[in-house]
PDB file of C-alpha atoms in Angstrom:
ATOM      1  CA  MET A   1      10.589 -87.579  80.046  1.00 53.00           C
ATOM      2  CA  ASP A   2       6.786 -87.370  79.823  1.00 56.00           C
ATOM      3  CA  ILE A   3       5.851 -91.006  79.190  1.00 60.00           C
ATOM      4  CA  GLY A   4       2.327 -89.898  78.300  1.00 61.00           C
ATOM      5  CA  ARG A   5       3.680 -88.581  74.994  1.00 69.00           C
ATOM      6  CA  LEU A   6       5.189 -91.994  74.124  1.00 74.00           C
ATOM      7  CA  ASP A   7       2.267 -93.931  72.641  1.00 82.00           C
ATOM      8  CA  LEU A   8       2.222 -97.612  71.784  1.00 87.00           C
ATOM      9  CA  ASN A   9       2.529 -97.005  68.033  1.00 89.00           C
ATOM     10  CA  LEU A  10       5.840 -95.239  68.569  1.00 92.00           C
ATOM     11  CA  LEU A  11       7.158 -98.119  70.663  1.00 92.00           C
ATOM     12  CA  VAL A  12       6.066-100.682  68.053  1.00 92.00           C
ATOM     13  CA  THR A  13       7.812 -98.613  65.387  1.00 93.00           C
ATOM     14  CA  LEU A  14      11.009 -98.457  67.430  1.00 94.00           C
ATOM     15  CA  ASP A  15      10.891-102.213  68.048  1.00 92.00           C
ATOM     16  CA  THR A  16      10.485-102.866  64.314  1.00 92.00           C
ATOM     17  CA  LEU A  17      13.222-100.412  63.327  1.00 94.00           C
ATOM     18  CA  LEU A  18      15.638-102.017  65.769  1.00 93.00           C
ATOM     19  CA  ALA A  19      14.826-105.438  64.333  1.00 90.00           C
ATOM     20  CA  GLU A  20      15.008-104.427  60.657  1.00 90.00           C
ATOM     21  CA  ARG A  21      17.550-101.563  60.890  1.00 92.00           C
ATOM     22  CA  ASN A  22      16.126-100.305  57.619  1.00 91.00           C
ATOM     23  CA  VAL A  23      13.319 -97.752  57.138  1.00 92.00           C
ATOM     24  CA  SER A  24      11.877 -99.302  53.970  1.00 90.00           C
ATOM     25  CA  ARG A  25      11.724-102.812  55.461  1.00 88.00           C
ATOM     26  CA  ALA A  26      10.199-101.477  58.670  1.00 89.00           C
ATOM     27  CA  ALA A  27       7.593 -99.583  56.645  1.00 89.00           C
ATOM     28  CA  GLU A  28       6.725-102.728  54.688  1.00 86.00           C
ATOM     29  CA  ARG A  29       6.449-104.802  57.860  1.00 84.00           C
ATOM     30  CA  LEU A  30       4.177-102.214  59.551  1.00 87.00           C
ATOM     31  CA  HIS A  31       2.170-101.510  56.372  1.00 83.00           C
ATOM     32  CA  LEU A  32       3.096 -97.805  56.535  1.00 87.00           C
ATOM     33  CA  SER A  33       4.814 -95.404  54.161  1.00 90.00           C
ATOM     34  CA  GLN A  34       8.506 -94.609  54.542  1.00 90.00           C
ATOM     35  CA  PRO A  35       7.752 -90.950  55.353  1.00 91.00           C
ATOM     36  CA  ALA A  36       5.433 -92.087  58.163  1.00 91.00           C
ATOM     37  CA  ILE A  37       8.204 -94.235  59.634  1.00 93.00           C
ATOM     38  CA  SER A  38      10.674 -91.367  59.347  1.00 93.00           C
ATOM     39  CA  THR A  39       8.234 -89.028  61.121  1.00 93.00           C
ATOM     40  CA  ARG A  40       7.818 -91.508  63.969  1.00 93.00           C
ATOM     41  CA  LEU A  41      11.579 -91.940  64.246  1.00 94.00           C
ATOM     42  CA  THR A  42      11.958 -88.153  64.527  1.00 94.00           C
ATOM     43  CA  ARG A  43       9.431 -88.082  67.368  1.00 92.00           C
ATOM     44  CA  LEU A  44      11.185 -90.959  69.119  1.00 93.00           C
ATOM     45  CA  ARG A  45      14.516 -89.172  68.896  1.00 94.00           C
ATOM     46  CA  GLU A  46      12.992 -86.033  70.421  1.00 92.00           C
ATOM     47  CA  LEU A  47      11.217 -87.889  73.224  1.00 91.00           C
ATOM     48  CA  LEU A  48      14.150 -90.133  74.144  1.00 91.00           C
ATOM     49  CA  GLY A  49      16.868 -87.554  73.587  1.00 91.00           C
ATOM     50  CA  ASP A  50      18.983 -89.912  71.487  1.00 94.00           C
ATOM     51  CA  PRO A  51      19.542 -90.417  67.716  1.00 94.00           C
ATOM     52  CA  LEU A  52      18.615 -94.124  68.236  1.00 95.00           C
ATOM     53  CA  LEU A  53      19.524 -95.187  64.664  1.00 95.00           C
ATOM     54  CA  LEU A  54      22.264 -93.645  62.551  1.00 94.00           C
ATOM     55  CA  PRO A  55      22.548 -93.800  58.734  1.00 90.00           C
ATOM     56  CA  ALA A  56      24.961 -96.409  57.386  1.00 88.00           C
ATOM     57  CA  PRO A  57      25.958 -97.644  53.911  1.00 84.00           C
ATOM     58  CA  ARG A  58      23.515-100.543  54.312  1.00 81.00           C
ATOM     59  CA  GLY A  59      20.552 -99.611  56.439  1.00 87.00           C
ATOM     60  CA  MET A  60      21.019 -98.073  59.888  1.00 92.00           C
ATOM     61  CA  ILE A  61      23.203 -98.675  62.947  1.00 93.00           C
ATOM     62  CA  PRO A  62      21.636 -98.498  66.450  1.00 93.00           C
ATOM     63  CA  THR A  63      23.199 -96.304  69.098  1.00 95.00           C
ATOM     64  CA  GLN A  64      24.262 -97.736  72.442  1.00 94.00           C
ATOM     65  CA  ARG A  65      21.061 -96.372  74.011  1.00 94.00           C
ATOM     66  CA  ALA A  66      19.000 -98.125  71.338  1.00 93.00           C
ATOM     67  CA  LEU A  67      20.804-101.417  71.931  1.00 93.00           C
ATOM     68  CA  GLU A  68      20.061-101.120  75.662  1.00 93.00           C
ATOM     69  CA  LEU A  69      16.373-100.588  74.878  1.00 92.00           C
ATOM     70  CA  GLN A  70      15.993-103.328  72.272  1.00 92.00           C
ATOM     71  CA  THR A  71      15.622-106.477  74.383  1.00 90.00           C
ATOM     72  CA  PRO A  72      13.456-105.096  77.231  1.00 91.00           C
ATOM     73  CA  LEU A  73      11.275-103.167  74.747  1.00 92.00           C
ATOM     74  CA  HIS A  74      10.665-106.251  72.612  1.00 88.00           C
ATOM     75  CA  ALA A  75       9.867-108.326  75.699  1.00 86.00           C
ATOM     76  CA  ALA A  76       7.427-105.681  76.976  1.00 88.00           C
ATOM     77  CA  LEU A  77       5.621-105.461  73.640  1.00 87.00           C
ATOM     78  CA  GLU A  78       5.453-109.242  73.396  1.00 81.00           C
ATOM     79  CA  SER A  79       3.813-109.307  76.839  1.00 80.00           C
ATOM     80  CA  VAL A  80       1.247-106.770  75.660  1.00 81.00           C
ATOM     81  CA  ARG A  81       0.539-108.844  72.558  1.00 74.00           C
ATOM     82  CA  GLN A  82       0.026-111.967  74.635  1.00 70.00           C
ATOM     83  CA  VAL A  83      -2.323-110.179  77.044  1.00 71.00           C
ATOM     84  CA  VAL A  84      -4.432-108.860  74.171  1.00 67.00           C
ATOM     85  CA  ALA A  85      -4.345-112.145  72.253  1.00 60.00           C
ATOM     86  CA  SER A  86      -5.366-114.177  75.296  1.00 58.00           C
ATOM     87  CA  THR A  87      -8.693-112.337  75.459  1.00 56.00           C
ATOM     88  CA  SER A  88      -9.792-113.377  71.961  1.00 60.00           C
ATOM     89  CA  PRO A  89      -9.660-116.706  70.104  1.00 73.00           C
ATOM     90  CA  PHE A  90      -7.018-117.093  67.407  1.00 81.00           C
ATOM     91  CA  ASP A  91      -8.397-117.327  63.877  1.00 90.00           C
ATOM     92  CA  PRO A  92      -5.796-118.108  61.191  1.00 93.00           C
ATOM     93  CA  ALA A  93      -8.197-117.037  58.460  1.00 93.00           C
ATOM     94  CA  THR A  94      -8.171-113.438  59.736  1.00 91.00           C
ATOM     95  CA  ALA A  95      -4.648-113.282  61.195  1.00 90.00           C
ATOM     96  CA  SER A  96      -2.313-110.633  59.791  1.00 89.00           C
ATOM     97  CA  ALA A  97       1.400-110.893  60.594  1.00 90.00           C
ATOM     98  CA  THR A  98       4.854-111.597  59.203  1.00 91.00           C
ATOM     99  CA  VAL A  99       6.480-114.889  60.154  1.00 94.00           C
ATOM    100  CA  THR A 100      10.148-115.678  59.527  1.00 95.00           C
ATOM    101  CA  LEU A 101      11.457-119.246  59.335  1.00 97.00           C
ATOM    102  CA  ALA A 102      15.099-120.297  59.048  1.00 97.00           C
ATOM    103  CA  ALA A 103      16.178-123.585  57.476  1.00 96.00           C
ATOM    104  CA  SER A 104      18.565-125.225  55.024  1.00 93.00           C
ATOM    105  CA  ASP A 105      17.644-125.565  51.357  1.00 91.00           C
ATOM    106  CA  TYR A 106      16.644-129.199  51.930  1.00 92.00           C
ATOM    107  CA  VAL A 107      14.199-128.257  54.704  1.00 95.00           C
ATOM    108  CA  GLN A 108      12.852-125.313  52.716  1.00 94.00           C
ATOM    109  CA  TYR A 109      11.886-127.719  49.941  1.00 92.00           C
ATOM    110  CA  ALA A 110      10.815-130.697  52.037  1.00 92.00           C
ATOM    111  CA  VAL A 111       8.981-128.939  54.893  1.00 94.00           C
ATOM    112  CA  LEU A 112       8.548-125.207  54.373  1.00 95.00           C
ATOM    113  CA  LEU A 113       7.207-125.440  50.819  1.00 94.00           C
ATOM    114  CA  PRO A 114       4.224-127.625  51.852  1.00 93.00           C
ATOM    115  CA  LEU A 115       3.671-125.298  54.825  1.00 95.00           C
ATOM    116  CA  ALA A 116       3.670-122.181  52.627  1.00 95.00           C
ATOM    117  CA  LEU A 117       1.161-123.776  50.240  1.00 95.00           C
ATOM    118  CA  ALA A 118      -1.112-124.724  53.129  1.00 95.00           C
ATOM    119  CA  LEU A 119      -0.896-121.291  54.744  1.00 95.00           C
ATOM    120  CA  SER A 120      -1.768-119.538  51.490  1.00 95.00           C
ATOM    121  CA  GLN A 121      -5.189-121.153  51.818  1.00 95.00           C
ATOM    122  CA  GLU A 122      -5.633-121.317  55.593  1.00 96.00           C
ATOM    123  CA  ALA A 123      -4.010-118.052  56.684  1.00 95.00           C
ATOM    124  CA  PRO A 124      -3.867-115.743  53.637  1.00 94.00           C
ATOM    125  CA  GLY A 125      -3.065-112.711  55.798  1.00 93.00           C
ATOM    126  CA  LEU A 126       0.298-114.124  56.850  1.00 93.00           C
ATOM    127  CA  ALA A 127       3.459-112.996  55.067  1.00 93.00           C
ATOM    128  CA  ILE A 128       6.047-115.795  55.165  1.00 94.00           C
ATOM    129  CA  ALA A 129       9.782-115.121  54.966  1.00 94.00           C
ATOM    130  CA  TRP A 130      12.397-117.856  54.588  1.00 95.00           C
ATOM    131  CA  ARG A 131      15.969-117.317  55.716  1.00 94.00           C
ATOM    132  CA  THR A 132      19.069-119.437  55.301  1.00 92.00           C
ATOM    133  CA  LEU A 133      19.833-121.047  58.646  1.00 94.00           C
ATOM    134  CA  ASP A 134      22.797-119.514  60.495  1.00 94.00           C
ATOM    135  CA  HIS A 135      23.504-121.723  63.516  1.00 92.00           C
ATOM    136  CA  ALA A 136      26.000-119.307  65.065  1.00 93.00           C
ATOM    137  CA  ALA A 137      23.579-116.374  65.014  1.00 93.00           C
ATOM    138  CA  LEU A 138      20.292-118.230  65.540  1.00 95.00           C
ATOM    139  CA  ALA A 139      19.827-117.744  69.294  1.00 92.00           C
ATOM    140  CA  ALA A 140      20.452-113.998  69.012  1.00 90.00           C
ATOM    141  CA  GLN A 141      18.194-113.713  65.947  1.00 91.00           C
ATOM    142  CA  MET A 142      15.346-115.370  67.823  1.00 91.00           C
ATOM    143  CA  ALA A 143      15.902-113.251  70.928  1.00 87.00           C
ATOM    144  CA  ARG A 144      15.596-110.132  68.754  1.00 85.00           C
ATOM    145  CA  GLY A 145      12.503-111.435  66.974  1.00 86.00           C
ATOM    146  CA  GLU A 146      14.272-111.658  63.609  1.00 90.00           C
ATOM    147  CA  VAL A 147      13.492-115.393  63.313  1.00 94.00           C
ATOM    148  CA  ASP A 148      10.321-117.008  64.668  1.00 95.00           C
ATOM    149  CA  LEU A 149      10.913-120.688  63.896  1.00 97.00           C
ATOM    150  CA  ALA A 150      13.944-122.677  62.772  1.00 97.00           C
ATOM    151  CA  LEU A 151      14.471-126.263  61.702  1.00 97.00           C
ATOM    152  CA  THR A 152      17.737-128.104  62.184  1.00 96.00           C
ATOM    153  CA  MET A 153      19.222-131.293  63.603  1.00 95.00           C
ATOM    154  CA  PRO A 154      18.766-131.529  67.402  1.00 94.00           C
ATOM    155  CA  GLU A 155      22.494-131.726  68.057  1.00 93.00           C
ATOM    156  CA  MET A 156      22.903-128.355  66.343  1.00 93.00           C
ATOM    157  CA  ALA A 157      20.238-126.614  68.450  1.00 93.00           C
ATOM    158  CA  PRO A 158      21.411-123.810  70.787  1.00 91.00           C
ATOM    159  CA  ASP A 159      20.720-124.639  74.445  1.00 89.00           C
ATOM    160  CA  ALA A 160      18.825-121.371  74.962  1.00 88.00           C
ATOM    161  CA  LEU A 161      15.990-122.359  72.588  1.00 93.00           C
ATOM    162  CA  ARG A 162      12.947-124.592  72.964  1.00 93.00           C
ATOM    163  CA  MET A 163      12.875-127.686  70.766  1.00 94.00           C
ATOM    164  CA  ARG A 164      10.453-130.250  69.348  1.00 92.00           C
ATOM    165  CA  ARG A 165      11.700-133.298  67.437  1.00 93.00           C
ATOM    166  CA  LEU A 166       9.701-133.527  64.226  1.00 93.00           C
ATOM    167  CA  TYR A 167      10.824-136.543  62.238  1.00 94.00           C
ATOM    168  CA  HIS A 168      13.605-138.959  61.354  1.00 94.00           C
ATOM    169  CA  GLU A 169      15.000-138.757  57.832  1.00 94.00           C
ATOM    170  CA  HIS A 170      16.722-141.527  55.912  1.00 93.00           C
ATOM    171  CA  TYR A 171      18.797-141.497  52.747  1.00 94.00           C
ATOM    172  CA  VAL A 172      17.922-143.001  49.386  1.00 95.00           C
ATOM    173  CA  ALA A 173      20.081-143.595  46.330  1.00 96.00           C
ATOM    174  CA  ILE A 174      18.836-141.891  43.167  1.00 97.00           C
ATOM    175  CA  ALA A 175      19.592-142.460  39.488  1.00 97.00           C
ATOM    176  CA  ARG A 176      17.865-141.147  36.402  1.00 96.00           C
ATOM    177  CA  ALA A 177      14.852-143.035  35.144  1.00 95.00           C
ATOM    178  CA  GLY A 178      15.988-145.465  32.468  1.00 93.00           C
ATOM    179  CA  HIS A 179      19.635-145.465  33.569  1.00 96.00           C
ATOM    180  CA  PRO A 180      21.070-148.437  31.619  1.00 94.00           C
ATOM    181  CA  GLU A 181      23.302-149.670  34.446  1.00 95.00           C
ATOM    182  CA  VAL A 182      20.987-149.250  37.431  1.00 94.00           C
ATOM    183  CA  SER A 183      18.233-151.592  38.582  1.00 92.00           C
ATOM    184  CA  ASP A 184      16.475-152.406  41.824  1.00 92.00           C
ATOM    185  CA  PRO A 185      17.973-153.671  44.083  1.00 94.00           C
ATOM    186  CA  LEU A 186      21.115-151.554  43.675  1.00 95.00           C
ATOM    187  CA  ASP A 187      24.198-153.684  44.359  1.00 94.00           C
ATOM    188  CA  LEU A 188      27.443-152.437  45.848  1.00 96.00           C
ATOM    189  CA  ASP A 189      29.537-153.164  42.746  1.00 95.00           C
ATOM    190  CA  THR A 190      27.321-150.972  40.569  1.00 95.00           C
ATOM    191  CA  PHE A 191      27.203-148.297  43.257  1.00 96.00           C
ATOM    192  CA  CYS A 192      30.999-148.103  43.378  1.00 96.00           C
ATOM    193  CA  ALA A 193      31.513-148.377  39.619  1.00 95.00           C
ATOM    194  CA  LEU A 194      29.364-145.362  38.696  1.00 96.00           C
ATOM    195  CA  GLU A 195      30.281-141.721  39.257  1.00 96.00           C
ATOM    196  CA  HIS A 196      28.562-139.718  41.999  1.00 96.00           C
ATOM    197  CA  VAL A 197      27.471-136.194  42.872  1.00 96.00           C
ATOM    198  CA  ILE A 198      27.940-135.197  46.518  1.00 94.00           C
ATOM    199  CA  VAL A 199      26.671-132.293  48.629  1.00 91.00           C
ATOM    200  CA  SER A 200      29.320-130.124  50.278  1.00 87.00           C
ATOM    201  CA  PRO A 201      27.636-127.205  52.115  1.00 78.00           C
ATOM    202  CA  GLN A 202      30.936-125.339  52.502  1.00 72.00           C
ATOM    203  CA  GLY A 203      31.817-125.976  48.875  1.00 71.00           C
ATOM    204  CA  GLY A 204      34.493-128.043  47.195  1.00 76.00           C
ATOM    205  CA  GLY A 205      34.296-131.205  49.309  1.00 82.00           C
ATOM    206  CA  PHE A 206      34.605-134.558  47.569  1.00 89.00           C
ATOM    207  CA  ARG A 207      34.273-136.869  50.545  1.00 89.00           C
ATOM    208  CA  GLY A 208      31.517-137.553  53.063  1.00 86.00           C
ATOM    209  CA  PRO A 209      30.158-140.135  55.531  1.00 85.00           C
ATOM    210  CA  VAL A 210      29.313-142.516  52.675  1.00 90.00           C
ATOM    211  CA  ASP A 211      32.987-142.661  51.727  1.00 90.00           C
ATOM    212  CA  ASP A 212      33.888-143.520  55.316  1.00 89.00           C
ATOM    213  CA  ALA A 213      31.302-146.318  55.275  1.00 88.00           C
ATOM    214  CA  LEU A 214      32.723-147.634  52.003  1.00 92.00           C
ATOM    215  CA  ALA A 215      36.286-147.491  53.325  1.00 92.00           C
ATOM    216  CA  ALA A 216      35.215-149.574  56.327  1.00 90.00           C
ATOM    217  CA  VAL A 217      34.351-152.445  53.949  1.00 91.00           C
ATOM    218  CA  GLY A 218      37.367-151.904  51.702  1.00 93.00           C
ATOM    219  CA  ARG A 219      35.535-150.126  48.886  1.00 94.00           C
ATOM    220  CA  ARG A 220      35.548-146.659  47.339  1.00 94.00           C
ATOM    221  CA  ARG A 221      33.553-144.575  44.847  1.00 94.00           C
ATOM    222  CA  ARG A 222      34.432-141.721  42.491  1.00 93.00           C
ATOM    223  CA  VAL A 223      32.800-138.373  43.217  1.00 94.00           C
ATOM    224  CA  ALA A 224      32.709-136.450  39.945  1.00 95.00           C
ATOM    225  CA  LEU A 225      30.744-133.400  41.099  1.00 95.00           C
ATOM    226  CA  SER A 226      30.445-131.458  44.360  1.00 94.00           C
ATOM    227  CA  ALA A 227      27.302-129.292  44.819  1.00 93.00           C
ATOM    228  CA  PRO A 228      26.638-126.732  47.599  1.00 89.00           C
ATOM    229  CA  GLY A 229      23.085-127.900  48.383  1.00 89.00           C
ATOM    230  CA  PHE A 230      20.629-130.768  47.968  1.00 89.00           C
ATOM    231  CA  LEU A 231      17.994-129.102  45.800  1.00 89.00           C
ATOM    232  CA  VAL A 232      20.016-129.084  42.601  1.00 92.00           C
ATOM    233  CA  VAL A 233      21.137-132.718  42.965  1.00 95.00           C
ATOM    234  CA  PRO A 234      17.959-134.463  41.689  1.00 95.00           C
ATOM    235  CA  GLU A 235      18.023-132.283  38.559  1.00 94.00           C
ATOM    236  CA  ILE A 236      21.695-133.112  37.974  1.00 96.00           C
ATOM    237  CA  VAL A 237      21.032-136.829  38.403  1.00 96.00           C
ATOM    238  CA  ALA A 238      17.938-136.731  36.152  1.00 96.00           C
ATOM    239  CA  ARG A 239      20.059-135.282  33.324  1.00 96.00           C
ATOM    240  CA  SER A 240      23.171-137.456  33.680  1.00 96.00           C
ATOM    241  CA  GLU A 241      24.532-140.891  34.459  1.00 96.00           C
ATOM    242  CA  LEU A 242      25.566-139.810  37.967  1.00 97.00           C
ATOM    243  CA  LEU A 243      24.289-141.384  41.189  1.00 97.00           C
ATOM    244  CA  ALA A 244      23.620-139.594  44.470  1.00 96.00           C
ATOM    245  CA  LEU A 245      22.502-140.262  48.021  1.00 94.00           C
ATOM    246  CA  VAL A 246      19.930-137.706  49.214  1.00 94.00           C
ATOM    247  CA  PRO A 247      17.407-137.366  52.057  1.00 93.00           C
ATOM    248  CA  SER A 248      14.250-139.211  51.002  1.00 93.00           C
ATOM    249  CA  ARG A 249      12.077-136.084  51.049  1.00 92.00           C
ATOM    250  CA  VAL A 250      14.275-134.411  48.424  1.00 91.00           C
ATOM    251  CA  ALA A 251      13.554-137.225  45.960  1.00 91.00           C
ATOM    252  CA  ALA A 252       9.827-137.560  46.750  1.00 88.00           C
ATOM    253  CA  GLY A 253       7.412-136.814  43.907  1.00 85.00           C
ATOM    254  CA  ARG A 254       9.996-137.224  41.129  1.00 89.00           C
ATOM    255  CA  ASP A 255       9.160-140.752  39.989  1.00 87.00           C
ATOM    256  CA  GLU A 256       8.995-139.759  36.319  1.00 91.00           C
ATOM    257  CA  GLN A 257      12.548-138.451  36.450  1.00 92.00           C
ATOM    258  CA  LEU A 258      14.271-140.627  39.021  1.00 95.00           C
ATOM    259  CA  GLN A 259      14.700-144.127  40.346  1.00 95.00           C
ATOM    260  CA  ARG A 260      14.704-144.242  44.152  1.00 95.00           C
ATOM    261  CA  LEU A 261      16.634-147.179  45.571  1.00 95.00           C
ATOM    262  CA  ALA A 262      17.791-148.452  48.924  1.00 95.00           C
ATOM    263  CA  PRO A 263      21.525-147.800  49.398  1.00 94.00           C
ATOM    264  CA  PRO A 264      23.636-150.971  49.147  1.00 94.00           C
ATOM    265  CA  LEU A 265      25.283-150.198  52.502  1.00 92.00           C
ATOM    266  CA  ILE A 266      24.187-148.814  55.854  1.00 89.00           C
ATOM    267  CA  VAL A 267      24.010-144.995  55.779  1.00 88.00           C
ATOM    268  CA  PRO A 268      22.789-143.468  59.076  1.00 88.00           C
ATOM    269  CA  GLY A 269      19.930-141.002  58.797  1.00 91.00           C
ATOM    270  CA  PHE A 270      19.259-137.977  60.993  1.00 93.00           C
ATOM    271  CA  ASP A 271      16.570-136.339  63.117  1.00 95.00           C
ATOM    272  CA  MET A 272      15.056-132.940  62.343  1.00 95.00           C
ATOM    273  CA  ALA A 273      13.786-130.599  65.070  1.00 95.00           C
ATOM    274  CA  LEU A 274      11.739-127.414  65.297  1.00 96.00           C
ATOM    275  CA  LEU A 275      13.207-124.569  67.393  1.00 96.00           C
ATOM    276  CA  TRP A 276      11.655-121.441  68.865  1.00 95.00           C
ATOM    277  CA  HIS A 277      12.301-118.864  71.584  1.00 92.00           C
ATOM    278  CA  GLU A 278      10.778-119.131  75.049  1.00 88.00           C
ATOM    279  CA  ARG A 279       8.983-115.789  74.675  1.00 83.00           C
ATOM    280  CA  THR A 280       6.784-117.133  71.830  1.00 88.00           C
ATOM    281  CA  THR A 281       5.808-120.398  73.528  1.00 87.00           C
ATOM    282  CA  THR A 282       2.283-119.298  74.485  1.00 83.00           C
ATOM    283  CA  HIS A 283       1.725-116.816  71.646  1.00 87.00           C
ATOM    284  CA  PRO A 284      -1.484-117.979  69.853  1.00 88.00           C
ATOM    285  CA  LEU A 285      -0.197-117.478  66.303  1.00 92.00           C
ATOM    286  CA  GLN A 286       3.176-119.028  67.028  1.00 93.00           C
ATOM    287  CA  ARG A 287       1.616-121.974  68.847  1.00 92.00           C
ATOM    288  CA  TRP A 288      -0.830-122.600  66.005  1.00 94.00           C
ATOM    289  CA  LEU A 289       1.971-122.373  63.445  1.00 95.00           C
ATOM    290  CA  ARG A 290       4.082-124.943  65.298  1.00 95.00           C
ATOM    291  CA  GLN A 291       1.122-127.298  65.564  1.00 94.00           C
ATOM    292  CA  ARG A 292       0.240-126.840  61.889  1.00 95.00           C
ATOM    293  CA  LEU A 293       3.819-127.554  60.850  1.00 95.00           C
ATOM    294  CA  GLU A 294       3.938-130.687  62.961  1.00 94.00           C
ATOM    295  CA  GLY A 295       0.626-131.835  61.482  1.00 93.00           C
ATOM    296  CA  LEU A 296       1.947-131.480  57.940  1.00 92.00           C
ATOM    297  CA  VAL A 297       5.138-133.357  58.810  1.00 91.00           C
ATOM    298  CA  GLN A 298       3.202-136.181  60.445  1.00 86.00           C
ATOM    299  CA  ALA A 299       0.868-136.436  57.458  1.00 84.00           C
ATOM    300  CA  HIS A 300       3.860-136.735  55.157  1.00 73.00           C
ATOM    301  CA  GLY A 301       5.420-139.277  57.492  1.00 66.00           C
ATOM    302  CA  SER A 302       2.280-141.417  57.465  1.00 56.00           C
ATOM    303  CA  ALA A 303       2.255-141.351  53.674  1.00 53.00           C
ATOM    304  CA  GLN A 304       5.906-142.434  53.634  1.00 51.00           C
ATOM    305  CA  GLN A 305       5.380-145.006  56.411  1.00 42.00           C
ATOM    306  CA  GLU A 306       7.659-143.060  58.710  1.00 34.00           C
ATOM    307  CA  THR A 307       7.133-142.134  62.328  1.00 30.00           C
ATOM    308  CA  SER A 308       7.385-138.619  63.745  1.00 28.00           C
ATOM    309  CA  VAL A 309       9.570-138.537  66.871  1.00 29.00           C
ATOM    310  CA  GLY A 310       9.167-136.538  70.051  1.00 30.00           C
ATOM    311  CA  GLN A 311       6.625-134.112  71.407  1.00 33.00           C
ATOM    312  CA  GLU A 312       6.706-130.442  72.267  1.00 39.00           C
ATOM    313  CA  SER A 313       8.389-129.581  75.555  1.00 41.00           C
ATOM    314  CA  ALA A 314       6.125-128.158  78.251  1.00 32.00           C
ATOM    315  CA  GLY A 315       4.171-125.153  77.065  1.00 33.00           C
TER     316      GLY A 315
END
């Protein structure tokens, strides 16, 4: 094969097609028309002597040859990007790129929403995509460049990824503003007497760590509603007589709708960490984005009189 006929634009197109496996999404990501992407794919097939991507009911399926090329090609292009980027200072105001972040609904609301609002002013050329966090697939998604940053609990982090601990979260009890049976401080008798809404990510669960803590002191509560995520819970509580325990950041900024109270028993909190792939550690945009995210989290923590934990690992 004459490598002189294989220009960088073709390789970037192939890398994007292998990541997206869809012509329209690849065209959107590269700011090109679909016919232009199709023309480049035709040239790639001719030069490499392989179909590379085959039509499928949903998108395209890579051939074995394409799968063999995907990882080394992405790594090579990332090296080129780093070499070019290292020769010029990074300016978020003029940066143009797509960044994908994976997180739960709670983190999307508590962390990614403030980040997106900040970036709309500081880096208007960035396109931000949120994805639901898939722990089982995360390491592979990051290796393929499908996810740039992810947020999860440290104990859930794949060993292959870099990690920075961002903050410690604690739980608060919430009730609607003006609830006739709830006052501060919230006592255990009232807590157990009222009905609760609980979060069950897999759906249908009516028991959680709070119930174990209650059982340890010989008490129990009645869970009347099971929800699949945290974001809907404050709205449910604000419109009902139900109580709930939620991460403090979910209830922040809702003082007109909700009472926020200390739980009447010890409920352990959790740490939240930022994850990324080794290949993006020194990338100027990725490094700036991690630092900006940490800055926002720390600012929120200072306002809430909380302390951010941990620092970025080397690099």
